[in-house]
Amino acid sequence: MSESLFYEETDDPRRIVQLDRLKKLAWLLGLFGLVPFVICALMALVLGTNSPLVEPLITIFRNYSVVILSFLGGIRWGHALLRKHDDQSLVDNRVIFFSVVPALTAWATMFFQTTPAIAILLLAFCAQGAWDSIAAHSGGLPKWMAPLRIVLTVVVALCHMIIFIVSA
């Protein structure tokens, strides 16, 4: 799909339908991506800190968190590489540079104890969500992505807070 589908206002009914489908798919996949976070957080609340199942559950949560945070950085990397630039210049090197930070941060948390790792992941998800939302409002990402990223970030942050409390 061309960049104009993401950014430009259009009166072309076919393009409007394409964009509407893309937005719905992004929302659907984003919400489905929340399922492991929510299930793990709710199960941790139900099981409580004394259950022998809570530690493996938190490990599953943490591993999924690492994968998804890395994925979010990859979205920004891919978008920066594919985006047209006004002056046909090279890709914005700052976006490419910062798009690897989520993956490196996620990887680094594997060397921390569980509770600090969850706290770092929580902060990293919030930072990524803020970066994406700001970028959407300033033209670095499609404007329609801002509400999606805000909703997803809030739910993920709440799940991380629950896991943090249970793991502490």
Coordinates of C-alpha atoms in Angstrom, one line a residue:
M1 CA 0.0 0.0 0.0
S2 CA 1.2 3.4 -0.8
E3 CA 2.0 5.9 1.9
S4 CA -0.8 8.1 0.7
L5 CA -3.3 5.5 1.9
F6 CA -1.9 6.1 5.4
Y7 CA -1.5 9.8 5.4
E8 CA -3.5 11.7 2.8
E9 CA -7.1 12.7 3.0
T10 CA -9.0 11.4 0.1
D11 CA -12.4 11.4 -1.5
D12 CA -11.8 8.2 -3.5
P13 CA -14.3 5.7 -2.1
R14 CA -12.0 2.8 -2.8
R15 CA -9.2 4.3 -0.8
I16 CA -11.6 5.1 2.0
V17 CA -12.7 1.5 2.1
Q18 CA -9.1 0.3 2.0
L19 CA -8.1 2.6 4.9
D20 CA -11.1 1.6 6.9
R21 CA -10.3 -2.1 6.5
L22 CA -6.7 -1.4 7.5
K23 CA -7.7 0.4 10.6
K24 CA -10.2 -2.3 11.6
L25 CA -7.5 -5.0 11.1
A26 CA -5.0 -3.1 13.1
W27 CA -7.5 -2.7 16.0
L28 CA -8.5 -6.3 15.8
L29 CA -4.9 -7.6 15.8
G30 CA -3.9 -5.2 18.5
L31 CA -6.7 -6.2 20.7
F32 CA -5.9 -9.9 20.1
G33 CA -2.3 -9.2 21.0
L34 CA -3.5 -8.0 24.4
V35 CA -5.1 -11.4 25.2
P36 CA -1.9 -13.1 26.6
F37 CA -1.1 -10.0 28.8
V38 CA -4.7 -9.9 30.2
I39 CA -5.0 -13.6 30.8
C40 CA -1.6 -13.8 32.6
A41 CA -2.4 -10.7 34.7
L42 CA -5.9 -12.0 35.7
M43 CA -4.5 -15.5 36.4
A44 CA -1.8 -14.0 38.6
L45 CA -4.4 -12.1 40.6
V46 CA -6.5 -15.2 41.0
L47 CA -3.6 -17.4 41.9
G48 CA -2.0 -15.0 44.3
T49 CA 1.6 -14.9 45.4
N50 CA 1.6 -18.2 47.3
S51 CA 0.6 -20.4 44.3
P52 CA 3.4 -22.6 42.8
L53 CA 1.9 -21.7 39.4
V54 CA 2.5 -18.0 39.7
E55 CA 6.2 -18.0 39.0
P56 CA 5.9 -19.9 35.6
L57 CA 3.0 -17.7 34.7
I58 CA 5.1 -14.6 35.3
T59 CA 7.8 -16.1 33.2
I60 CA 5.4 -16.6 30.4
F61 CA 4.2 -13.0 30.8
R62 CA 7.7 -11.7 30.8
N63 CA 8.7 -13.6 27.7
Y64 CA 5.7 -12.4 25.8
S65 CA 6.4 -8.9 26.9
V66 CA 9.9 -9.1 25.6
V67 CA 8.6 -10.4 22.2
I68 CA 5.9 -7.7 21.9
L69 CA 8.2 -4.8 22.9
S70 CA 10.7 -6.0 20.3
F71 CA 7.9 -6.1 17.7
L72 CA 6.9 -2.5 18.5
G73 CA 10.4 -1.4 17.7
G74 CA 10.3 -3.4 14.5
I75 CA 7.1 -1.6 13.5
R76 CA 8.9 1.8 13.7
W77 CA 12.0 0.4 11.9
G78 CA 9.8 -0.9 9.0
H79 CA 7.7 2.2 8.8
A80 CA 10.8 4.4 8.6
L81 CA 12.4 2.3 5.9
L82 CA 9.2 2.3 3.7
R83 CA 8.1 5.9 4.3
K84 CA 8.5 8.4 1.5
H85 CA 10.5 11.5 2.4
D86 CA 9.6 14.9 1.2
D87 CA 13.0 15.6 -0.2
Q88 CA 13.6 12.0 -1.3
S89 CA 16.4 11.9 1.2
L90 CA 17.6 8.9 3.1
V91 CA 15.6 7.4 5.8
D92 CA 15.5 9.3 9.1
N93 CA 18.5 7.8 10.9
R94 CA 17.2 8.9 14.3
V95 CA 14.0 6.8 13.9
I96 CA 16.1 3.8 12.7
F97 CA 18.5 4.3 15.7
F98 CA 15.7 4.6 18.3
S99 CA 13.6 1.8 16.8
V100 CA 16.2 -0.8 18.0
V101 CA 16.1 0.5 21.6
P102 CA 12.9 -1.4 22.5
A103 CA 14.4 -4.7 21.4
L104 CA 17.7 -4.1 23.2
T105 CA 15.9 -3.0 26.3
A106 CA 13.6 -6.0 26.2
W107 CA 16.7 -8.3 25.7
A108 CA 18.5 -6.6 28.6
T109 CA 15.6 -7.3 31.0
M110 CA 16.4 -11.0 30.6
F111 CA 19.5 -10.4 32.8
F112 CA 17.5 -8.9 35.7
Q113 CA 15.5 -10.4 38.5
T114 CA 11.8 -10.7 37.7
T115 CA 10.4 -7.6 39.6
P116 CA 12.9 -5.1 38.2
A117 CA 12.6 -6.6 34.8
I118 CA 8.8 -6.1 34.8
A119 CA 9.3 -2.5 36.0
I120 CA 11.7 -1.8 33.1
L121 CA 9.4 -3.4 30.6
L122 CA 6.5 -1.4 32.0
L123 CA 8.5 1.9 31.5
A124 CA 9.7 0.8 28.1
F125 CA 6.1 0.1 26.9
C126 CA 5.0 3.5 28.2
A127 CA 7.9 5.2 26.5
Q128 CA 7.2 3.4 23.2
G129 CA 3.5 4.2 23.4
A130 CA 4.2 7.8 24.1
W131 CA 6.7 7.9 21.2
D132 CA 4.2 6.3 18.8
S133 CA 1.4 8.6 19.9
I134 CA 3.5 11.7 19.6
A135 CA 4.7 10.6 16.2
A136 CA 1.1 10.0 15.0
H137 CA 0.1 13.5 16.1
S138 CA 3.1 15.1 14.5
G139 CA 3.0 13.2 11.2
G140 CA 5.6 10.6 11.8
L141 CA 3.0 7.9 11.8
P142 CA -0.6 7.9 10.5
K143 CA -2.9 10.0 12.8
W144 CA -5.3 7.1 13.2
M145 CA -2.7 5.1 15.0
A146 CA -2.6 7.4 18.0
P147 CA -5.8 6.2 19.7
L148 CA -4.9 2.6 19.0
R149 CA -1.4 2.9 20.5
I150 CA -2.8 4.7 23.5
V151 CA -5.5 2.0 24.3
L152 CA -3.0 -0.8 23.8
T153 CA -0.3 0.9 25.9
V154 CA -2.8 1.6 28.8
V155 CA -3.9 -2.1 28.9
V156 CA -0.4 -3.4 28.7
A157 CA 0.8 -1.0 31.4
L158 CA -2.0 -2.1 33.7
C159 CA -1.2 -5.7 33.2
H160 CA 2.5 -5.0 33.9
M161 CA 1.5 -3.2 37.1
I162 CA -0.5 -6.2 38.2
I163 CA 2.4 -8.6 37.5
F164 CA 4.8 -6.2 39.2
I165 CA 2.7 -6.2 42.4
V166 CA 2.3 -10.0 42.3
S167 CA 6.0 -10.5 41.7
A168 CA 7.2 -8.1 44.4

